[in-house]
Coordinates of C-alpha atoms and ligand atoms in Angstrom, one line a residue:
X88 CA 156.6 96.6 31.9
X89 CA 153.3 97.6 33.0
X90 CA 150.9 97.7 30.3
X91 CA 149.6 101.5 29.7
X92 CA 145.9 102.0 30.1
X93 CA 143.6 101.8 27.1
X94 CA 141.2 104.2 28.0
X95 CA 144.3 106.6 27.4
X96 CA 143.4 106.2 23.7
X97 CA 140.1 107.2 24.4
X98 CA 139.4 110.2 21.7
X99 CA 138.7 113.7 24.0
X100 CA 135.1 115.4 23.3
X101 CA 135.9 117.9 21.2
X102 CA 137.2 115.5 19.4
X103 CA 134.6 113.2 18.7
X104 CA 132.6 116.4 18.3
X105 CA 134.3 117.7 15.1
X106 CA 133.7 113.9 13.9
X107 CA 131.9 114.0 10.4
X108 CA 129.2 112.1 11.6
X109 CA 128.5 113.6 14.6
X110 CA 129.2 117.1 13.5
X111 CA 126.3 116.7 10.4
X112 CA 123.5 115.8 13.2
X113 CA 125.4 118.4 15.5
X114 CA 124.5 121.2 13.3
X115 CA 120.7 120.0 12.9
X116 CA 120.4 119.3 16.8
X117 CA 121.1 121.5 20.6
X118 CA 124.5 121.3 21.2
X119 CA 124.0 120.4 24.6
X120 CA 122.2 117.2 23.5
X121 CA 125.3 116.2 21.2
X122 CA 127.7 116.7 24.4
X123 CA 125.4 114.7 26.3
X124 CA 125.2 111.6 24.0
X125 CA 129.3 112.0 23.3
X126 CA 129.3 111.9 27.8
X127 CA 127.5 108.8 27.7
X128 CA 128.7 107.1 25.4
X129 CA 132.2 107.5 26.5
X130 CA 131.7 106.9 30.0
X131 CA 129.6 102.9 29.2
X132 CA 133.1 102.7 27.1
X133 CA 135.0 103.1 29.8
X134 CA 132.8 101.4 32.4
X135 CA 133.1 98.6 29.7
X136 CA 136.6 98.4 29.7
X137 CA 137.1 98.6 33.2
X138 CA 134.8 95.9 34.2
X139 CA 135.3 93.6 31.2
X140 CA 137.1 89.8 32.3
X141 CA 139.5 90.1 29.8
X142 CA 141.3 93.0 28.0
X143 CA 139.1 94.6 26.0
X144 CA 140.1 96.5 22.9
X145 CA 138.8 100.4 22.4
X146 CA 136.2 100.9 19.7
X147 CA 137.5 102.1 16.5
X148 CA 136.8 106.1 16.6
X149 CA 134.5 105.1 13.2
X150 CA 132.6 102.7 15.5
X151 CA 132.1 105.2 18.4
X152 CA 131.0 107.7 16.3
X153 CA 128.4 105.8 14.9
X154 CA 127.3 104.8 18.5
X155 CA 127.1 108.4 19.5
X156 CA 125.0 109.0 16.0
X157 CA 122.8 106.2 17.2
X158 CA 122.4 107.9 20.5
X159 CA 121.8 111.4 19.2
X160 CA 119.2 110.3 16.8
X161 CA 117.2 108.2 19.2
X162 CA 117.3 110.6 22.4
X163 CA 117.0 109.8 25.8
X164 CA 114.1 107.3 26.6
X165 CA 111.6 108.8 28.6
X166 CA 111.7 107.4 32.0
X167 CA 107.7 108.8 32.8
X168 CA 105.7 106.5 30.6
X169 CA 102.2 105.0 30.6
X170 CA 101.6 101.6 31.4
X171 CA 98.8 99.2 32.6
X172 CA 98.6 98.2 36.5
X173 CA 98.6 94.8 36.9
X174 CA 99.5 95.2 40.2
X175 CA 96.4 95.1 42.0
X176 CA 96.7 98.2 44.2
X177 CA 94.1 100.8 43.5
X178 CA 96.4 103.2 44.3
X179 CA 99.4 102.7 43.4
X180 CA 102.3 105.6 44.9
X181 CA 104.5 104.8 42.0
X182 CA 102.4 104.2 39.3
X183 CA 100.9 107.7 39.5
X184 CA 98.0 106.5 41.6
X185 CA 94.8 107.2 39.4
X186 CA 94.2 107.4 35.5
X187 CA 92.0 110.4 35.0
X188 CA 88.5 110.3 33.8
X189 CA 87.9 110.8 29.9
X190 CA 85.8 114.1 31.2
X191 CA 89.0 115.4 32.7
X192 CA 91.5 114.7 29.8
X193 CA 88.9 116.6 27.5
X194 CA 88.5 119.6 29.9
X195 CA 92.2 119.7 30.9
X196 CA 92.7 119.7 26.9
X197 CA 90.9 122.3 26.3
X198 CA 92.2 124.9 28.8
X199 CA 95.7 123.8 27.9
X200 CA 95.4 124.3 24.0
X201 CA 93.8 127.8 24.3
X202 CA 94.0 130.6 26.6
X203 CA 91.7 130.4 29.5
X204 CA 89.8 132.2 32.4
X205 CA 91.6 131.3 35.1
X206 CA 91.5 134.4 37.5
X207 CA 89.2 136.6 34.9
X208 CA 85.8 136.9 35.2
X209 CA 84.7 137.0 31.4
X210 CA 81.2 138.3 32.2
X211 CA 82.5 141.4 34.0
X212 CA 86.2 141.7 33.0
X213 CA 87.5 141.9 36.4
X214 CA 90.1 139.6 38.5
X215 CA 88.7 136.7 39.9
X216 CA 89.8 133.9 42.4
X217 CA 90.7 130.7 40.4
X218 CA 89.3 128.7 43.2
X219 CA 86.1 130.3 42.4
X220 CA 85.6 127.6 39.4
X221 CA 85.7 124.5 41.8
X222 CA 84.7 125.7 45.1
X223 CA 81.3 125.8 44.3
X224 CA 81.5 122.0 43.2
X225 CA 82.7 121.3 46.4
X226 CA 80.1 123.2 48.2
X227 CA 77.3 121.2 46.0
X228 CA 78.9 118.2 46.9
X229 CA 80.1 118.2 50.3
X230 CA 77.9 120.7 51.7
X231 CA 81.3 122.7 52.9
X232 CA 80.5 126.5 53.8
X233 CA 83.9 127.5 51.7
X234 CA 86.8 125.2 49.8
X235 CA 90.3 125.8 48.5
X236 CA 92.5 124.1 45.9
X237 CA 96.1 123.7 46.1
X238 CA 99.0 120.9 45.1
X239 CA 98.0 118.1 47.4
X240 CA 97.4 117.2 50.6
X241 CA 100.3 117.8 51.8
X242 CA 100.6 121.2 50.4
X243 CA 97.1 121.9 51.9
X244 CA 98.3 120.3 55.4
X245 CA 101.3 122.7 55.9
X246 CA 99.3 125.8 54.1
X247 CA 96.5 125.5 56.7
X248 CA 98.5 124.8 60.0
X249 CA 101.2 127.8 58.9
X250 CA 97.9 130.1 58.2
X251 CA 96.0 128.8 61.7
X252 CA 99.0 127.6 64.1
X253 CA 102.5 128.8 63.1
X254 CA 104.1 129.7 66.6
X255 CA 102.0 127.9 68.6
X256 CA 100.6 123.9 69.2
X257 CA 98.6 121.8 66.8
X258 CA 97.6 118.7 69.3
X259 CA 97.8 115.2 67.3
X260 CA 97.5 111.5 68.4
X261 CA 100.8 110.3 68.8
X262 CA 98.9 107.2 67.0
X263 CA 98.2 109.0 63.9
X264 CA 101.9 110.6 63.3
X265 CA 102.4 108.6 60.5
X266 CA 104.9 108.5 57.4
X267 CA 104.0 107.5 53.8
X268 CA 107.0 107.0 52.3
X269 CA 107.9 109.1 48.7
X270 CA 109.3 111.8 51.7
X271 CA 106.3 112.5 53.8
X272 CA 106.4 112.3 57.6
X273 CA 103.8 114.1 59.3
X274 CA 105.6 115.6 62.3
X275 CA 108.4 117.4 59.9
X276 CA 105.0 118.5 57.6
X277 CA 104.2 120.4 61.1
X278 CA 107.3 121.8 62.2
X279 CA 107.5 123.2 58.3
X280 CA 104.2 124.8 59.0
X281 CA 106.2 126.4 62.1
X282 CA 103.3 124.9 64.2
X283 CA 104.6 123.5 67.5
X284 CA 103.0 119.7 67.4
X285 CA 101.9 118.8 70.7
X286 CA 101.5 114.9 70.8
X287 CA 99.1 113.4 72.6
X288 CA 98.3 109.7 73.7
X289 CA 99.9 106.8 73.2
X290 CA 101.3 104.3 70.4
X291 CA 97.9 102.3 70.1
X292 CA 95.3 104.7 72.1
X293 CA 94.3 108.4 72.5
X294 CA 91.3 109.0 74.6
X295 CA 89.2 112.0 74.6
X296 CA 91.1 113.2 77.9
X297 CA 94.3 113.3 76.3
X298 CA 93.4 115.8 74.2
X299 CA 91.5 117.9 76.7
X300 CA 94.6 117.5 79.3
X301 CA 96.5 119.1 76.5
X302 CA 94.8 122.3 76.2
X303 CA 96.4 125.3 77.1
X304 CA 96.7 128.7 75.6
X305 CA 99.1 127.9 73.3
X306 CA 97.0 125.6 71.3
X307 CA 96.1 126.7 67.9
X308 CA 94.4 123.4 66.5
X309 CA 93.3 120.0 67.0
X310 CA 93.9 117.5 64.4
X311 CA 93.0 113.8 63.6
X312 CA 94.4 112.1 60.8
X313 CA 93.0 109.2 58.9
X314 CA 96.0 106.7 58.9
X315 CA 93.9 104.1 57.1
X316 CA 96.1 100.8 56.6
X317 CA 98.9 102.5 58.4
X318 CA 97.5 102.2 62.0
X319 CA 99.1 99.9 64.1
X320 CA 96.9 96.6 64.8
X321 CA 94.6 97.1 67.4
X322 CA 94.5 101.2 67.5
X323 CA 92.2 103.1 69.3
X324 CA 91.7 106.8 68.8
X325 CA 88.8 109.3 70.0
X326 CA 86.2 109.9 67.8
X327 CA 85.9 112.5 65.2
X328 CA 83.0 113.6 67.2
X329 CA 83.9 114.0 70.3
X330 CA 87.2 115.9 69.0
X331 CA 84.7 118.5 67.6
X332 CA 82.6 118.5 70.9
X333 CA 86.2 119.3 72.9
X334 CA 87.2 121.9 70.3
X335 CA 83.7 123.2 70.6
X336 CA 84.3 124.2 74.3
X337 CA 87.6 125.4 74.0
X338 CA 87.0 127.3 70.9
X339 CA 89.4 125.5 68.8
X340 CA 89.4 124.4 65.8
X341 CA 89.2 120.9 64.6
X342 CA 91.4 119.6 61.4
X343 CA 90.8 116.4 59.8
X344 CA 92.7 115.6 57.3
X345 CA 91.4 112.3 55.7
X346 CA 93.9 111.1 53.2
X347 CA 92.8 109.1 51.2
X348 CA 89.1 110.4 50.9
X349 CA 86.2 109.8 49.2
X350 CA 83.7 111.8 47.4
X351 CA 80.9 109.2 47.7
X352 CA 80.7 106.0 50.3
X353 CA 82.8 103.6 48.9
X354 CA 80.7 100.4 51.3
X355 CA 78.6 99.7 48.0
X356 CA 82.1 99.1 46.5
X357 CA 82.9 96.7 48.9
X358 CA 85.3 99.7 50.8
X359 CA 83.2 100.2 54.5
X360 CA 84.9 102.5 56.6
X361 CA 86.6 104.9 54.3
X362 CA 86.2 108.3 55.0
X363 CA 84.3 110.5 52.7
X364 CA 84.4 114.3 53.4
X365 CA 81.1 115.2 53.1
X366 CA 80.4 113.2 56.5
X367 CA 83.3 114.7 57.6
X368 CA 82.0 118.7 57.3
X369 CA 78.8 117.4 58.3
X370 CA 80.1 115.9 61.5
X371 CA 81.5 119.3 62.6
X372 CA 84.9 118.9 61.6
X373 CA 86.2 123.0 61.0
X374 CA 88.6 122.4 58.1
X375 CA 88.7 119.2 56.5
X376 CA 91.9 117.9 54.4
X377 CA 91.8 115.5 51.6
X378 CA 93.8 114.4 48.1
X379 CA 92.1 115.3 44.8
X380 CA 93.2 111.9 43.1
X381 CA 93.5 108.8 45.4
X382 CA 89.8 108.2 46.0
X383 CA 88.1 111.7 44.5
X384 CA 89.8 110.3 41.3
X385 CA 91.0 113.4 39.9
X386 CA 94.1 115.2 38.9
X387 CA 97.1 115.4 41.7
X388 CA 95.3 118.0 44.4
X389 CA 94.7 119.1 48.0
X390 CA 91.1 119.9 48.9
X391 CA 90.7 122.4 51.6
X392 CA 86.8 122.3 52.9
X393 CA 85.6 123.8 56.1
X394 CA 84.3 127.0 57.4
X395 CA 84.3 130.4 55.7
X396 CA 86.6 132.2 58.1
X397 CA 89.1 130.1 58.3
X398 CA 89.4 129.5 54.5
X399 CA 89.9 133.4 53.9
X400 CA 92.7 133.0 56.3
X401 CA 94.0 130.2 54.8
X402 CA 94.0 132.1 51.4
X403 CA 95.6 135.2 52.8
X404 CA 98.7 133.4 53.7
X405 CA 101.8 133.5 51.5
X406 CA 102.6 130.1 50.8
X407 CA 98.6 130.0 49.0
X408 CA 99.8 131.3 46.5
X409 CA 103.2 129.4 46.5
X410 CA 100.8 126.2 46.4
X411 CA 98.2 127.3 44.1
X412 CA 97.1 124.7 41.1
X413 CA 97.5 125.5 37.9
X414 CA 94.8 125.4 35.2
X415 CA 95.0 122.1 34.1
X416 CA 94.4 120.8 37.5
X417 CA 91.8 123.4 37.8
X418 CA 90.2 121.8 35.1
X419 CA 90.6 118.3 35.4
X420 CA 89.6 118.3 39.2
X421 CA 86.4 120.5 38.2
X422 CA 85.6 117.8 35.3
X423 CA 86.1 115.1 37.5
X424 CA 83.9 116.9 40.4
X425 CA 80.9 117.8 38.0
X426 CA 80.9 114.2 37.4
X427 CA 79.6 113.6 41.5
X428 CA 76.9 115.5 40.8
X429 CA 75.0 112.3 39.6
X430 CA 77.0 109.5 41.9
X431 CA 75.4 106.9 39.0
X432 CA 77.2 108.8 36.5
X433 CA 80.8 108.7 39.0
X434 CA 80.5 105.2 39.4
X435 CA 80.5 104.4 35.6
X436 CA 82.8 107.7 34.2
X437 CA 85.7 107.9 36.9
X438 CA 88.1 105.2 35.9
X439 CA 89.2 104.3 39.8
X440 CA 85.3 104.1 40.4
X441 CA 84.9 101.9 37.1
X442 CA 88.1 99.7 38.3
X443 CA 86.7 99.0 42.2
X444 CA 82.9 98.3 41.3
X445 CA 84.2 95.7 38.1
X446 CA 82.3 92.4 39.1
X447 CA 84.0 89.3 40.8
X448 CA 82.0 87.2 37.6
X449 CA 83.6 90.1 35.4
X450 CA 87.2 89.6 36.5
X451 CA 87.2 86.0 36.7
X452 CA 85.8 85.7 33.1
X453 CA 88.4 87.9 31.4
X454 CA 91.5 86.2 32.9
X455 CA 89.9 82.8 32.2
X456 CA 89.8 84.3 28.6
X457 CA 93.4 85.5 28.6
X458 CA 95.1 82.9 30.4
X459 CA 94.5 80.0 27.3
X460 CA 96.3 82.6 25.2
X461 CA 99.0 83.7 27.3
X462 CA 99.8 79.9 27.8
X463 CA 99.9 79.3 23.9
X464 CA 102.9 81.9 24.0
X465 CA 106.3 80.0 23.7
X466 CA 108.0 82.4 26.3
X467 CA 105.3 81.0 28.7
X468 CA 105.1 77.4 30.4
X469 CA 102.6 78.0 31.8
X470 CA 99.4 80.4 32.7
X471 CA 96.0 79.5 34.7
X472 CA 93.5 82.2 35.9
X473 CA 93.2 82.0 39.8
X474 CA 91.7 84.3 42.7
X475 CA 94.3 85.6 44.6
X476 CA 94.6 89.4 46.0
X477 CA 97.7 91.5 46.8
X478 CA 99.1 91.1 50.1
X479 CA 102.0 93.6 50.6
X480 CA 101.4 96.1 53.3
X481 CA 100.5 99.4 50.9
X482 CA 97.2 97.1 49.4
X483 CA 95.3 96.6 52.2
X484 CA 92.5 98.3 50.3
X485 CA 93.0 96.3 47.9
X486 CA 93.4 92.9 49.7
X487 CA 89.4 94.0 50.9
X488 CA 88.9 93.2 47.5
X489 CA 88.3 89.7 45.7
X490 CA 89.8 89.6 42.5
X491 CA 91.2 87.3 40.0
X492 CA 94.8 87.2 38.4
X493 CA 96.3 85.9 35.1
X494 CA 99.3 83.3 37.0
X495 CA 102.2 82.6 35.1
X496 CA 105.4 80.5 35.0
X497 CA 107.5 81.8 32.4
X498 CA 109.8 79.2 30.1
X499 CA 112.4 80.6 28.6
X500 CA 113.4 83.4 32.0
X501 CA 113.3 83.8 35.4
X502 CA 109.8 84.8 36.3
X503 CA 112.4 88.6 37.9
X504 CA 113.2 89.0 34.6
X505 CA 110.1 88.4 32.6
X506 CA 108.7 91.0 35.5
X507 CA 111.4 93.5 34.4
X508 CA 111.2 92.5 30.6
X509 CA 107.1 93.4 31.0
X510 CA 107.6 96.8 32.6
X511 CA 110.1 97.8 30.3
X512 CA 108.6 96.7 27.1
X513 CA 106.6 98.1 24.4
X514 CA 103.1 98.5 25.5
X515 CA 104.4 98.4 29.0
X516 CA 103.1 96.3 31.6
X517 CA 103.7 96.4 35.6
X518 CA 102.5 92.9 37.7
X519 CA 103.3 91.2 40.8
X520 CA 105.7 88.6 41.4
X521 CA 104.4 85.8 43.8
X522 CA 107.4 83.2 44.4
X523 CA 107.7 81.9 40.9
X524 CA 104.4 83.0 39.4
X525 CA 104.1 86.6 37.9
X526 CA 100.6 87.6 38.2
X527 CA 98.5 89.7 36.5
X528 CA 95.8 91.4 38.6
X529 CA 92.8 92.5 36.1
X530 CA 91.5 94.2 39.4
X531 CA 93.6 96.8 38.1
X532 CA 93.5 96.7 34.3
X533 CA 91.1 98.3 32.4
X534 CA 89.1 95.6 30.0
X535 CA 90.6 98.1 27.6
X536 CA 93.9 97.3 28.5
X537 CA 93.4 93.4 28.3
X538 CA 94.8 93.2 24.6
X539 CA 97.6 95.0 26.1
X540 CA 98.4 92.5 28.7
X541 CA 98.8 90.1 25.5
X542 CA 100.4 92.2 22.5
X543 CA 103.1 92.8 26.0
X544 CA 103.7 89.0 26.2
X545 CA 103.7 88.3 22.4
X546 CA 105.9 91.2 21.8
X547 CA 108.6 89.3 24.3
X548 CA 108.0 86.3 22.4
X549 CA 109.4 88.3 18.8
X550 CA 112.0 89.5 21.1
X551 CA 113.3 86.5 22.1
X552 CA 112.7 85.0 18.8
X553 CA 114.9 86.7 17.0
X554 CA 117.7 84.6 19.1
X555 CA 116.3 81.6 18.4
X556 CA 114.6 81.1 15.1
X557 CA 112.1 78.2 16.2
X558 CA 109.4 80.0 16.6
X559 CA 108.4 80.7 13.0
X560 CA 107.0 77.6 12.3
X561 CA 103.6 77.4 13.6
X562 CA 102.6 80.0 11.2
Ligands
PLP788 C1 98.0 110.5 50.9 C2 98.0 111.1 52.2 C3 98.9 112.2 52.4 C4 99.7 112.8 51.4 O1 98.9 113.3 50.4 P1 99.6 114.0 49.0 O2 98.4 114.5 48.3 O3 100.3 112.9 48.4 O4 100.4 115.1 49.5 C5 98.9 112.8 53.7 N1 98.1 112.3 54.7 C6 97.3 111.3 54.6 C7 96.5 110.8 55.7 C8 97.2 110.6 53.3 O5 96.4 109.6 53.2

């Protein structure tokens, strides 16, 4: 006889949610959530069950109950946490890519507790233009004629070729048609925009010419793009300049969208050749494109700068306000700016500023400090500070800089899972696993955050501990 499935005997929903034990929290909590935890639950029972070597016995209904209880009263675990980078990369896609300066937090608190200005003008009681609180920041700072705020820089890319080319060509580099990952690939950004993209050029070199062969009178814009560590090795492109001197004649337009840059020029941290958009507006560029957090350091933005006329376009079009910021942003991106104002006082208050102009002497001192006291941890066998930058293709900014690491060989685990065990813990901590090292880049890390990097390890050390009682003892 075939034996009958188990999971048969699995009690239904509404079963389990008339339970005593789950009913009692079901009255306190959203129904919703109860339904949720009782889903869960059942379905790891069954996965258990159905994957399990042997046969596996159902849970008593007592015991499942108790398990949904658990996972009623402990909610779902947040998957957005904060953590400290140890990766290395300055600007790290995943990981959020900057912390905000301590100006921001306070501004963006204050806004975000209370009611705010953000399109009144208190002094006359009339409707005003959020922009109008950062655009003259931008002005001061970049010299820019007029600027605009909106998501990011890939909202402001598709804002400003549907307000200035939708029907007609946008001329780009076939060279600088890049894609960033996390969904972003320049050519579908354009055809969004309802731009036509007109590619000029080849792979690894776009002359002057190309563009001007291009020309026509369908051409709406010309735009170069700043691929940064995503060019192909050995690139050529035509220079910003003469773009503008070619749009000059024609009467078009030149967009530069420059990614990732910078407010200030980052050679005295070590950073030559990274685009900073003042130089940009000054070079003639017409619009210039930019994120507010990578390198600007501030909340997650798209900078618009560029000439008057073509920003009140720009802000008649629909999707303006479809991409307009909200007043935290608004906020933090206007703290963060007002810090630029003094470029002394950006270097020592914006935390990605802090991070890239920490000393060499600085970094190697702390993980010569930490790694003596990582190594005394049981769960590690071993842990030596060394020099050693990131080498995976998204940190090529950072492989410009020297650095020093925390290396270590772990004793009791894989050196995967002490990676995964780090992330995941309690405070949370993200490295880089180098064959069977995991290291600890304090390029990254805030000096802050370097009792972090510890507590992270020790706390591993209770965990695993409590399996084997031997590490009591010393105290
Ligand atoms: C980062 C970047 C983008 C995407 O910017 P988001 O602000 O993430 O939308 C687009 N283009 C370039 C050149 C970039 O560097």
């Amino acid at each position: 006889m075939m034996p009958s499935n188990p999971l048969r005997n699995l009690p239904s929903i509404h079963d389990l949610l008339e339970n005593p034990t789950i009913k009692n929290l079901t009255d306190r909590i959203n129904r919703n959530a109860a339904v949720s935890a009782v889903r869960t639950v059942l379905d790891e029972v069954r996965h258990e069950v159905q994957t399990a070597a042997a046969d596996r016995t159902l849970p008593s209904v007592t015991d499942l109950a108790e398990r949904i209880a658990r996972r009623i009263t402990e909610g779902q675990p947040c998957s957005l946490r904060s953590t400290s980078n140890a990766t290395g990369i300055l600007l790290d896609n995943g990981l959020g890519r900057v912390p905000l300066a301590d100006e921001a937090l306070l501004e963006m608190a204050a806004v975000a507790r209370d009611y705010a200005s953000v399109d009144l003008d208190l002094a006359t009681n009339r409707p005003l233009l959020r922009n109008a609180a950062i655009e003259g920041l931008l002005q001061e700072i970049t010299g820019a004629e007029a600027a605009l705020v909106v998501n990011n820089n890939a909202g402001a890319t598709l804002l400003a070729l549907a307000a200035l080319a939708a029907g007609r060509e946008v001329i780009v580099a076939r060279g600088q048609l890049i894609e960033m990952g996390e969904g972003y690939r320049l050519p579908n950004m354009i055809a969004a925009s309802g731009a036509v993209l007109r590619e000029v050029g080849t792979t690894n070199k776009c002359q002057a010419e190309d563009y001007t062969q291009a020309i026509g009178s369908a051409t709406a814009a010309l735009m170069s793009v700043h691929v940064g560590s995503l060019s192909v090795a050995g690139a050529e492109s035509a220079s910003l300049e003469s773009l503008v001197e070619i749009g000059r004649q024609h009467k078009i337009p030149v967009i530069h969208n420059i990614g990732a840059g910078a407010m200030v020029d980052l050679c005295t941290f070590g950073l030559p050749g990274q685009p900073v958009a003042g130089e940009s507006v000054q070079s003639g560029a017409d619009l210039v494109l930019l994120c507010g957090d990578k390198f600007v350091g501030g909340p997650q933005s798209g900078i618009l700068l560029g000439r008057r006329a073509l920003l009140e376009k720009i802000e008649r079009h629909p999707l303006a306000r479809a991409l307009r910021v909200d007043k935290l942003t608004l906020a933090g991106l206007a703290a963060t700016l007002r810090l630029y104002r003094d470029p002394e006082k950006a270097r020592y208050r914006i935390p990605l500023l802090q991070l890239l102009g920490t000393s060499t002497e600085n970094l190697k001192n702390r993980a010569e400090r930490i790694a003596p006291q990582v190594a005394a941890l049981p769960v590690v066998a071993e842990a030596t500070a060394i020099a050693e930058a990131a080498d995976s293709a998204e940190s090529d900014l950072a492989r410009q800089l020297p650095t020093w690491c925390v290396s270590i060989r772990p004793a009791t685990m894989s050196v995967e899972k002490l990676a995964v065990a780090l992330r995941t813990g309690t405070p949370s901590v993200v490295g880089r696993v180098k064959d069977d090292r995991l290291l600890l880049d304090l390029r990254t890390v805030f000096p802050r955050q370097d009792i972090d990097l510890l507590a992270a390890l020790e706390s591993l050390d209770k965990q695993e501990g409590r399996k084997t009682p031997l590490t009591e003892e010393g105290i």
